[in-house]
């Protein structure tokens, strides 16, 4: 008859293997994915200039579990997927994030920083006007003019900015629209 200690040890071992396997491979946050099978994106939204904005699009997309983001051939790439990021195959200059990643950069990628993960600064925009609002904030650390409720997408946030005469720029991060003067 097995001892109490050996029984507890066996149960602990089984539970640790069962609980670690599906979760350990899911947490890819800002790294190259390691999958081997090509996946078809749910959506490829355009005009998304930061990984944080791409995450907001993923959050708003039904069934989205992960996304790829980066800057390739002078084009911002945001691809949304219905599988964990660990299932995505590697793509040059694109990094993967699971929807559960807590810290997703708000950095606009450049040729020297195509994934936006190397720098720690905000998306600062210049030349924004009410007639031509831009996605970002006009100055580092600037507080928003307004954060309207019931905004469900980047396009809705842009429309809210255009509807506010003082607004010259906007952000839509983690489902929150912020307007800036």
GROMACS .gro file of C-alpha atoms in nm:
model
  181
    1UNK     CA    1   0.000   0.000   0.000
    2UNK     CA    2   0.148   0.340  -0.101
    3UNK     CA    3   0.237   0.581   0.177
    4UNK     CA    4   0.054   0.908   0.228
    5UNK     CA    5   0.365   1.104   0.122
    6UNK     CA    6   0.412   0.913  -0.204
    7UNK     CA    7   0.043   0.956  -0.287
    8UNK     CA    8   0.062   1.335  -0.233
    9UNK     CA    9   0.382   1.349  -0.439
   10UNK     CA   10   0.216   1.162  -0.729
   11UNK     CA   11  -0.092   1.386  -0.722
   12UNK     CA   12   0.123   1.700  -0.716
   13UNK     CA   13   0.327   1.578  -1.013
   14UNK     CA   14   0.017   1.501  -1.219
   15UNK     CA   15  -0.142   1.838  -1.140
   16UNK     CA   16   0.173   2.034  -1.221
   17UNK     CA   17   0.205   1.869  -1.562
   18UNK     CA   18  -0.165   1.911  -1.640
   19UNK     CA   19  -0.178   2.276  -1.540
   20UNK     CA   20   0.152   2.382  -1.699
   21UNK     CA   21   0.112   2.239  -2.044
   22UNK     CA   22  -0.163   2.457  -2.198
   23UNK     CA   23  -0.064   2.779  -2.023
   24UNK     CA   24   0.316   2.773  -2.041
   25UNK     CA   25   0.324   2.796  -2.420
   26UNK     CA   26   0.056   3.066  -2.448
   27UNK     CA   27   0.239   3.356  -2.288
   28UNK     CA   28   0.430   3.511  -2.576
   29UNK     CA   29   0.451   3.885  -2.524
   30UNK     CA   30   0.662   4.077  -2.774
   31UNK     CA   31   0.873   3.789  -2.900
   32UNK     CA   32   0.908   3.592  -3.220
   33UNK     CA   33   0.648   3.316  -3.233
   34UNK     CA   34   0.762   2.955  -3.256
   35UNK     CA   35   0.479   2.775  -3.435
   36UNK     CA   36   0.540   2.570  -3.747
   37UNK     CA   37   0.207   2.579  -3.930
   38UNK     CA   38   0.086   2.882  -4.127
   39UNK     CA   39  -0.227   3.041  -3.980
   40UNK     CA   40  -0.490   3.250  -4.158
   41UNK     CA   41  -0.553   3.587  -3.991
   42UNK     CA   42  -0.901   3.679  -3.867
   43UNK     CA   43  -0.834   4.034  -3.982
   44UNK     CA   44  -0.554   4.266  -4.093
   45UNK     CA   45  -0.663   4.614  -3.983
   46UNK     CA   46  -0.487   4.902  -4.155
   47UNK     CA   47  -0.365   5.229  -4.008
   48UNK     CA   48  -0.253   5.062  -3.683
   49UNK     CA   49   0.079   5.219  -3.582
   50UNK     CA   50   0.157   5.059  -3.243
   51UNK     CA   51   0.134   4.715  -3.085
   52UNK     CA   52  -0.101   4.862  -2.821
   53UNK     CA   53  -0.341   4.976  -3.093
   54UNK     CA   54  -0.316   4.633  -3.255
   55UNK     CA   55  -0.405   4.476  -2.919
   56UNK     CA   56  -0.709   4.706  -2.897
   57UNK     CA   57  -0.820   4.579  -3.238
   58UNK     CA   58  -0.770   4.218  -3.121
   59UNK     CA   59  -0.971   4.287  -2.805
   60UNK     CA   60  -1.256   4.426  -3.014
   61UNK     CA   61  -1.248   4.133  -3.262
   62UNK     CA   62  -1.462   3.836  -3.162
   63UNK     CA   63  -1.252   3.520  -3.131
   64UNK     CA   64  -0.914   3.696  -3.139
   65UNK     CA   65  -0.656   3.527  -2.915
   66UNK     CA   66  -0.330   3.675  -3.044
   67UNK     CA   67  -0.175   3.918  -3.289
   68UNK     CA   68   0.142   3.989  -3.486
   69UNK     CA   69   0.272   4.342  -3.512
   70UNK     CA   70   0.568   4.520  -3.672
   71UNK     CA   71   0.702   4.747  -3.944
   72UNK     CA   72   0.794   4.572  -4.272
   73UNK     CA   73   0.897   4.747  -4.596
   74UNK     CA   74   0.776   5.083  -4.459
   75UNK     CA   75   0.430   4.940  -4.382
   76UNK     CA   76   0.280   4.888  -4.036
   77UNK     CA   77   0.151   4.530  -4.005
   78UNK     CA   78  -0.119   4.422  -3.760
   79UNK     CA   79  -0.258   4.070  -3.801
   80UNK     CA   80  -0.520   3.923  -3.569
   81UNK     CA   81  -0.547   3.546  -3.509
   82UNK     CA   82  -0.789   3.301  -3.348
   83UNK     CA   83  -0.506   3.084  -3.209
   84UNK     CA   84  -0.254   3.139  -2.928
   85UNK     CA   85   0.060   3.324  -3.036
   86UNK     CA   86   0.266   3.009  -2.972
   87UNK     CA   87   0.089   2.853  -3.274
   88UNK     CA   88   0.202   3.132  -3.511
   89UNK     CA   89   0.510   3.072  -3.726
   90UNK     CA   90   0.798   3.324  -3.714
   91UNK     CA   91   0.783   3.623  -3.952
   92UNK     CA   92   1.076   3.863  -4.000
   93UNK     CA   93   1.031   4.194  -3.811
   94UNK     CA   94   0.696   4.087  -3.660
   95UNK     CA   95   0.650   3.995  -3.296
   96UNK     CA   96   0.364   3.806  -3.137
   97UNK     CA   97   0.144   3.887  -2.841
   98UNK     CA   98  -0.132   3.692  -2.673
   99UNK     CA   99  -0.441   3.898  -2.596
  100UNK     CA  100  -0.364   3.849  -2.224
  101UNK     CA  101  -0.024   4.024  -2.242
  102UNK     CA  102  -0.030   4.301  -1.982
  103UNK     CA  103   0.237   4.541  -2.118
  104UNK     CA  104   0.212   4.602  -2.490
  105UNK     CA  105   0.428   4.888  -2.626
  106UNK     CA  106   0.278   5.215  -2.748
  107UNK     CA  107   0.592   5.287  -2.951
  108UNK     CA  108   0.562   5.360  -3.322
  109UNK     CA  109   0.809   5.124  -3.495
  110UNK     CA  110   1.083   5.254  -3.725
  111UNK     CA  111   1.328   5.089  -3.964
  112UNK     CA  112   1.581   5.071  -3.681
  113UNK     CA  113   1.318   4.941  -3.436
  114UNK     CA  114   1.073   4.749  -3.658
  115UNK     CA  115   0.886   4.580  -3.374
  116UNK     CA  116   0.856   4.878  -3.139
  117UNK     CA  117   0.973   4.674  -2.839
  118UNK     CA  118   1.321   4.826  -2.794
  119UNK     CA  119   1.215   5.180  -2.701
  120UNK     CA  120   1.013   5.304  -2.408
  121UNK     CA  121   0.842   5.621  -2.529
  122UNK     CA  122   0.494   5.732  -2.619
  123UNK     CA  123   0.357   5.774  -2.970
  124UNK     CA  124   0.420   6.149  -3.014
  125UNK     CA  125   0.266   6.309  -3.322
  126UNK     CA  126   0.344   6.641  -3.488
  127UNK     CA  127   0.151   6.842  -3.744
  128UNK     CA  128  -0.189   6.722  -3.625
  129UNK     CA  129  -0.486   6.954  -3.678
  130UNK     CA  130  -0.859   6.921  -3.625
  131UNK     CA  131  -0.901   6.896  -4.003
  132UNK     CA  132  -0.638   6.620  -4.011
  133UNK     CA  133  -0.624   6.441  -3.672
  134UNK     CA  134  -0.348   6.187  -3.613
  135UNK     CA  135  -0.330   5.866  -3.412
  136UNK     CA  136  -0.108   5.950  -3.112
  137UNK     CA  137  -0.058   6.226  -2.857
  138UNK     CA  138   0.075   6.576  -2.934
  139UNK     CA  139   0.319   6.592  -2.637
  140UNK     CA  140   0.475   6.344  -2.393
  141UNK     CA  141   0.278   6.312  -2.072
  142UNK     CA  142  -0.015   6.520  -2.200
  143UNK     CA  143  -0.348   6.443  -2.035
  144UNK     CA  144  -0.640   6.367  -2.265
  145UNK     CA  145  -0.897   6.634  -2.348
  146UNK     CA  146  -1.170   6.369  -2.318
  147UNK     CA  147  -1.221   5.992  -2.296
  148UNK     CA  148  -1.564   5.938  -2.450
  149UNK     CA  149  -1.750   5.621  -2.355
  150UNK     CA  150  -1.914   5.368  -2.587
  151UNK     CA  151  -1.632   5.383  -2.843
  152UNK     CA  152  -1.570   5.035  -2.980
  153UNK     CA  153  -1.303   5.077  -3.247
  154UNK     CA  154  -1.019   5.291  -3.376
  155UNK     CA  155  -1.248   5.424  -3.652
  156UNK     CA  156  -1.513   5.523  -3.394
  157UNK     CA  157  -1.243   5.701  -3.192
  158UNK     CA  158  -1.133   5.896  -3.502
  159UNK     CA  159  -1.499   5.992  -3.561
  160UNK     CA  160  -1.525   6.112  -3.200
  161UNK     CA  161  -1.212   6.324  -3.250
  162UNK     CA  162  -1.355   6.475  -3.567
  163UNK     CA  163  -1.675   6.550  -3.375
  164UNK     CA  164  -1.490   6.747  -3.104
  165UNK     CA  165  -1.373   7.089  -3.235
  166UNK     CA  166  -1.073   7.100  -2.996
  167UNK     CA  167  -0.942   6.751  -3.087
  168UNK     CA  168  -0.627   6.718  -3.302
  169UNK     CA  169  -0.516   6.365  -3.209
  170UNK     CA  170  -0.650   6.046  -3.054
  171UNK     CA  171  -0.554   5.702  -2.924
  172UNK     CA  172  -0.755   5.382  -2.888
  173UNK     CA  173  -0.575   5.153  -2.646
  174UNK     CA  174  -0.724   4.853  -2.467
  175UNK     CA  175  -1.076   4.962  -2.563
  176UNK     CA  176  -1.035   5.319  -2.434
  177UNK     CA  177  -1.058   5.615  -2.672
  178UNK     CA  178  -0.862   5.924  -2.562
  179UNK     CA  179  -0.887   6.259  -2.741
  180UNK     CA  180  -0.612   6.523  -2.724
  181UNK     CA  181  -0.607   6.899  -2.793
   0.00000   0.00000   0.00000
